[in-house]
Amino acid sequence: MLPFNKSLFDKLAHHFLTVSNSLGDDWFIENHDDELILRKKVTTCKEFSASDQADNSSGTDELQVEDEDVLDDCGTNIFTWDYQIIFSESFCSPVLYFNVSDSNGRNVSLEKLHIEAKSNFGVISQQMHPIFNFPFYYVHPCDMATNSGWFKLVKENGTNALVTWLSTVASVVNLTILEEYSNFKFDYNLTMKSDKR
């Protein structure tokens, strides 16, 4: 198991939020009773190529959208990704939960999103959200939780462990982590500093 605990997770999450705010990356924290959720919502526009429209094949691309005019052009091909990072006491690890809804607010299946349920970076399952008691997908943390070698390296380098962990699982669920996060060091003696490389 990782040498992770809820107290460390909360400090890493607040550091992550500080960096996110300085980068304009739109993560935010929600507190529910004693639980902290590091959360981000991303709106994407699903683009169809000419061949997709002709033969209705599954090759699609998604673009992150911030411009309202572009959203208008997307019509009903808009997806909202809700990413939530919560600390799991049972795994002693952060867990990435996510759901995707269409422009009508209906949840979208993994198959429709062309996301594989199993990859080199983790297994995606669905379970009731531990706080909201609503079905959410999540990236199973067992592989990361049993391999503490990466955490030791992260701590020695002063990298925020959430950044390293999230960088390994993000691509599986269409989440982009800015490289600039790695420029901000976390002092595991509980002070923050920025590495100006």
mmCIF file of C-alpha atoms in Angstrom:
data_model
loop_
_atom_site.group_PDB
_atom_site.id
_atom_site.type_symbol
_atom_site.label_atom_id
_atom_site.label_comp_id
_atom_site.label_asym_id
_atom_site.label_seq_id
_atom_site.Cartn_x
_atom_site.Cartn_y
_atom_site.Cartn_z
ATOM 1 C CA MET A 1 0.000 0.000 0.000
ATOM 2 C CA LEU A 2 1.045 3.595 -0.594
ATOM 3 C CA PRO A 3 2.206 5.729 2.310
ATOM 4 C CA PHE A 4 -0.800 7.917 1.512
ATOM 5 C CA ASN A 5 -3.334 9.064 4.055
ATOM 6 C CA LYS A 6 -6.305 11.418 3.963
ATOM 7 C CA SER A 7 -4.371 14.267 5.578
ATOM 8 C CA LEU A 8 -1.617 14.098 2.935
ATOM 9 C CA PHE A 9 -4.203 13.794 0.155
ATOM 10 C CA ASP A 10 -5.985 16.933 1.383
ATOM 11 C CA LYS A 11 -2.708 18.902 1.433
ATOM 12 C CA LEU A 12 -1.732 17.653 -2.030
ATOM 13 C CA ALA A 13 -5.210 18.535 -3.335
ATOM 14 C CA HIS A 14 -4.991 22.093 -1.975
ATOM 15 C CA HIS A 15 -1.511 22.478 -3.502
ATOM 16 C CA PHE A 16 -2.862 21.108 -6.805
ATOM 17 C CA LEU A 17 -5.719 23.639 -6.645
ATOM 18 C CA THR A 18 -3.290 26.520 -6.031
ATOM 19 C CA VAL A 19 -1.295 25.483 -9.108
ATOM 20 C CA SER A 20 -4.494 25.003 -11.135
ATOM 21 C CA ASN A 21 -5.633 28.508 -10.233
ATOM 22 C CA SER A 22 -2.282 29.991 -11.290
ATOM 23 C CA LEU A 23 -2.472 28.086 -14.600
ATOM 24 C CA GLY A 24 -6.155 28.893 -15.198
ATOM 25 C CA ASP A 25 -6.977 25.177 -15.398
ATOM 26 C CA ASP A 26 -10.450 25.294 -13.751
ATOM 27 C CA TRP A 27 -10.119 22.608 -11.071
ATOM 28 C CA PHE A 28 -12.044 23.328 -7.869
ATOM 29 C CA ILE A 29 -12.548 21.762 -4.453
ATOM 30 C CA GLU A 30 -15.857 20.744 -2.929
ATOM 31 C CA ASN A 31 -16.186 19.757 0.704
ATOM 32 C CA HIS A 32 -18.908 17.313 1.707
ATOM 33 C CA ASP A 33 -18.955 16.701 5.437
ATOM 34 C CA ASP A 34 -15.431 15.417 6.072
ATOM 35 C CA GLU A 35 -14.728 14.507 2.443
ATOM 36 C CA LEU A 36 -12.794 16.613 -0.048
ATOM 37 C CA ILE A 37 -13.430 16.293 -3.784
ATOM 38 C CA LEU A 38 -10.968 17.740 -6.295
ATOM 39 C CA ARG A 39 -13.194 18.359 -9.292
ATOM 40 C CA LYS A 40 -13.149 19.614 -12.875
ATOM 41 C CA LYS A 41 -15.863 19.847 -15.515
ATOM 42 C CA VAL A 42 -14.876 19.931 -19.175
ATOM 43 C CA THR A 43 -17.162 20.509 -22.148
ATOM 44 C CA THR A 44 -16.156 18.857 -25.409
ATOM 45 C CA CYS A 45 -17.542 18.994 -28.908
ATOM 46 C CA LYS A 46 -17.602 15.720 -30.783
ATOM 47 C CA GLU A 47 -16.420 16.251 -34.339
ATOM 48 C CA PHE A 48 -17.537 13.938 -37.117
ATOM 49 C CA SER A 49 -15.454 13.498 -40.240
ATOM 50 C CA ALA A 50 -17.079 13.350 -43.687
ATOM 51 C CA SER A 51 -16.593 9.578 -43.812
ATOM 52 C CA ASP A 52 -18.282 9.221 -40.409
ATOM 53 C CA GLN A 53 -21.338 11.021 -41.721
ATOM 54 C CA ALA A 54 -21.378 8.917 -44.895
ATOM 55 C CA ASP A 55 -20.961 5.484 -43.343
ATOM 56 C CA ASN A 56 -21.810 6.213 -39.696
ATOM 57 C CA SER A 57 -18.526 4.629 -38.558
ATOM 58 C CA SER A 58 -17.150 5.233 -35.081
ATOM 59 C CA GLY A 59 -14.023 7.318 -35.834
ATOM 60 C CA THR A 60 -14.553 10.567 -33.945
ATOM 61 C CA ASP A 61 -12.489 13.287 -32.358
ATOM 62 C CA GLU A 62 -13.340 15.498 -29.433
ATOM 63 C CA LEU A 63 -12.166 19.035 -28.809
ATOM 64 C CA GLN A 64 -12.255 20.851 -25.495
ATOM 65 C CA VAL A 65 -14.507 23.855 -25.956
ATOM 66 C CA GLU A 66 -14.545 27.177 -24.140
ATOM 67 C CA ASP A 67 -15.968 29.481 -26.837
ATOM 68 C CA GLU A 68 -19.779 29.769 -26.762
ATOM 69 C CA ASP A 69 -19.937 30.325 -30.565
ATOM 70 C CA VAL A 70 -18.173 27.004 -31.141
ATOM 71 C CA LEU A 71 -20.616 25.311 -28.754
ATOM 72 C CA ASP A 72 -23.490 26.639 -30.853
ATOM 73 C CA ASP A 73 -21.936 25.014 -33.946
ATOM 74 C CA CYS A 74 -21.701 21.664 -32.141
ATOM 75 C CA GLY A 75 -25.472 21.309 -31.867
ATOM 76 C CA THR A 76 -26.272 18.144 -29.934
ATOM 77 C CA ASN A 77 -22.709 16.764 -30.131
ATOM 78 C CA ILE A 78 -21.706 18.319 -26.805
ATOM 79 C CA PHE A 79 -20.397 16.214 -23.919
ATOM 80 C CA THR A 80 -19.756 17.388 -20.374
ATOM 81 C CA TRP A 81 -17.074 15.413 -18.534
ATOM 82 C CA ASP A 82 -17.270 15.557 -14.732
ATOM 83 C CA TYR A 83 -13.938 14.468 -13.198
ATOM 84 C CA GLN A 84 -13.705 13.933 -9.443
ATOM 85 C CA ILE A 85 -10.707 12.844 -7.391
ATOM 86 C CA ILE A 86 -11.559 11.426 -3.985
ATOM 87 C CA PHE A 87 -9.332 9.766 -1.409
ATOM 88 C CA SER A 88 -10.160 6.103 -0.771
ATOM 89 C CA GLU A 89 -9.457 4.914 2.760
ATOM 90 C CA SER A 90 -9.715 1.281 1.647
ATOM 91 C CA PHE A 91 -7.053 1.670 -1.080
ATOM 92 C CA CYS A 92 -5.027 4.362 0.732
ATOM 93 C CA SER A 93 -4.981 6.078 -2.636
ATOM 94 C CA PRO A 94 -6.738 8.743 -4.673
ATOM 95 C CA VAL A 95 -9.443 7.462 -7.012
ATOM 96 C CA LEU A 96 -10.513 9.191 -10.229
ATOM 97 C CA TYR A 97 -14.292 9.099 -10.703
ATOM 98 C CA PHE A 98 -15.932 10.447 -13.834
ATOM 99 C CA ASN A 99 -19.223 10.677 -15.655
ATOM 100 C CA VAL A 100 -20.034 12.061 -19.063
ATOM 101 C CA SER A 101 -23.368 13.559 -20.034
ATOM 102 C CA ASP A 102 -24.709 14.594 -23.424
ATOM 103 C CA SER A 103 -26.353 17.907 -24.311
ATOM 104 C CA ASN A 104 -29.646 16.623 -22.836
ATOM 105 C CA GLY A 105 -28.025 15.750 -19.500
ATOM 106 C CA ARG A 106 -28.194 11.973 -20.063
ATOM 107 C CA ASN A 107 -25.214 9.861 -19.031
ATOM 108 C CA VAL A 108 -23.139 8.502 -21.902
ATOM 109 C CA SER A 109 -21.777 4.933 -21.957
ATOM 110 C CA LEU A 110 -18.101 4.011 -22.289
ATOM 111 C CA GLU A 111 -18.899 2.304 -25.588
ATOM 112 C CA LYS A 112 -20.354 5.481 -27.074
ATOM 113 C CA LEU A 113 -17.253 7.386 -25.960
ATOM 114 C CA HIS A 114 -14.930 4.729 -27.421
ATOM 115 C CA ILE A 115 -13.188 4.269 -24.077
ATOM 116 C CA GLU A 116 -11.727 0.858 -23.361
ATOM 117 C CA ALA A 117 -12.732 -0.598 -19.986
ATOM 118 C CA LYS A 118 -9.222 -2.017 -19.552
ATOM 119 C CA SER A 119 -5.910 -0.474 -20.570
ATOM 120 C CA ASN A 120 -2.277 -0.438 -19.462
ATOM 121 C CA PHE A 121 -3.110 2.397 -17.079
ATOM 122 C CA GLY A 122 -6.015 0.865 -15.206
ATOM 123 C CA VAL A 123 -9.348 -0.854 -15.270
ATOM 124 C CA ILE A 124 -12.483 1.261 -15.556
ATOM 125 C CA SER A 125 -15.495 0.064 -13.602
ATOM 126 C CA GLN A 126 -18.764 1.553 -12.489
ATOM 127 C CA GLN A 127 -19.995 1.796 -8.915
ATOM 128 C CA MET A 128 -22.063 4.034 -6.693
ATOM 129 C CA HIS A 129 -20.273 7.295 -5.969
ATOM 130 C CA PRO A 130 -19.078 7.186 -2.332
ATOM 131 C CA ILE A 131 -20.515 10.634 -1.559
ATOM 132 C CA PHE A 132 -23.356 11.260 -4.034
ATOM 133 C CA ASN A 133 -24.670 7.663 -4.116
ATOM 134 C CA PHE A 134 -25.119 7.831 -7.884
ATOM 135 C CA PRO A 135 -23.478 5.527 -10.498
ATOM 136 C CA PHE A 136 -20.074 6.845 -11.615
ATOM 137 C CA TYR A 137 -17.260 5.331 -13.618
ATOM 138 C CA TYR A 138 -13.891 5.155 -11.903
ATOM 139 C CA VAL A 139 -10.341 4.106 -12.707
ATOM 140 C CA HIS A 140 -9.566 1.240 -10.354
ATOM 141 C CA PRO A 141 -6.594 2.207 -8.156
ATOM 142 C CA CYS A 142 -5.289 -1.279 -7.331
ATOM 143 C CA ASP A 143 -2.200 -1.137 -9.589
ATOM 144 C CA MET A 144 -1.072 2.214 -8.197
ATOM 145 C CA ALA A 145 -1.967 1.329 -4.631
ATOM 146 C CA THR A 146 0.243 -1.763 -4.618
ATOM 147 C CA ASN A 147 3.271 -0.111 -6.233
ATOM 148 C CA SER A 148 4.815 2.346 -3.785
ATOM 149 C CA GLY A 149 8.070 2.728 -5.783
ATOM 150 C CA TRP A 150 6.675 5.611 -7.841
ATOM 151 C CA PHE A 151 5.602 7.442 -4.681
ATOM 152 C CA LYS A 152 9.110 7.271 -3.231
ATOM 153 C CA LEU A 153 10.563 8.812 -6.420
ATOM 154 C CA VAL A 154 7.900 11.527 -6.479
ATOM 155 C CA LYS A 155 8.603 12.451 -2.880
ATOM 156 C CA GLU A 156 12.373 12.595 -3.489
ATOM 157 C CA ASN A 157 11.842 14.853 -6.536
ATOM 158 C CA GLY A 158 9.398 17.120 -4.705
ATOM 159 C CA THR A 159 6.689 16.511 -7.278
ATOM 160 C CA ASN A 160 3.067 16.645 -6.167
ATOM 161 C CA ALA A 161 2.049 12.973 -6.070
ATOM 162 C CA LEU A 162 -1.425 13.822 -7.398
ATOM 163 C CA VAL A 163 0.142 15.317 -10.534
ATOM 164 C CA THR A 164 2.230 12.205 -11.189
ATOM 165 C CA TRP A 165 -0.632 9.821 -10.438
ATOM 166 C CA LEU A 166 -3.174 11.806 -12.475
ATOM 167 C CA SER A 167 -0.754 12.053 -15.408
ATOM 168 C CA THR A 168 -0.707 8.254 -15.621
ATOM 169 C CA VAL A 169 -4.483 7.751 -15.632
ATOM 170 C CA ALA A 170 -5.730 10.941 -17.334
ATOM 171 C CA SER A 171 -5.302 9.865 -20.945
ATOM 172 C CA VAL A 172 -7.517 6.824 -20.370
ATOM 173 C CA VAL A 173 -10.482 9.109 -19.651
ATOM 174 C CA ASN A 174 -9.884 11.968 -22.138
ATOM 175 C CA LEU A 175 -8.401 14.291 -19.491
ATOM 176 C CA THR A 176 -5.469 16.567 -20.312
ATOM 177 C CA ILE A 177 -2.977 17.481 -17.580
ATOM 178 C CA LEU A 178 -0.865 20.522 -18.377
ATOM 179 C CA GLU A 179 2.908 19.925 -18.325
ATOM 180 C CA GLU A 180 3.348 23.107 -16.287
ATOM 181 C CA TYR A 181 2.034 21.309 -13.201
ATOM 182 C CA SER A 182 5.421 19.608 -12.904
ATOM 183 C CA ASN A 183 7.135 23.006 -12.467
ATOM 184 C CA PHE A 184 5.465 23.520 -9.098
ATOM 185 C CA LYS A 185 7.123 21.521 -6.352
ATOM 186 C CA PHE A 186 5.452 20.228 -3.226
ATOM 187 C CA ASP A 187 7.463 20.304 -0.026
ATOM 188 C CA TYR A 188 6.572 17.125 1.806
ATOM 189 C CA ASN A 189 7.539 18.977 4.979
ATOM 190 C CA LEU A 190 4.270 20.801 4.207
ATOM 191 C CA THR A 191 5.493 24.012 2.604
ATOM 192 C CA MET A 192 5.034 24.924 -1.025
ATOM 193 C CA LYS A 193 7.628 26.221 -3.415
ATOM 194 C CA SER A 194 7.727 26.790 -7.126
ATOM 195 C CA ASP A 195 10.664 25.462 -9.118
ATOM 196 C CA LYS A 196 11.563 28.138 -11.672
ATOM 197 C CA ARG A 197 13.368 26.068 -14.301
#
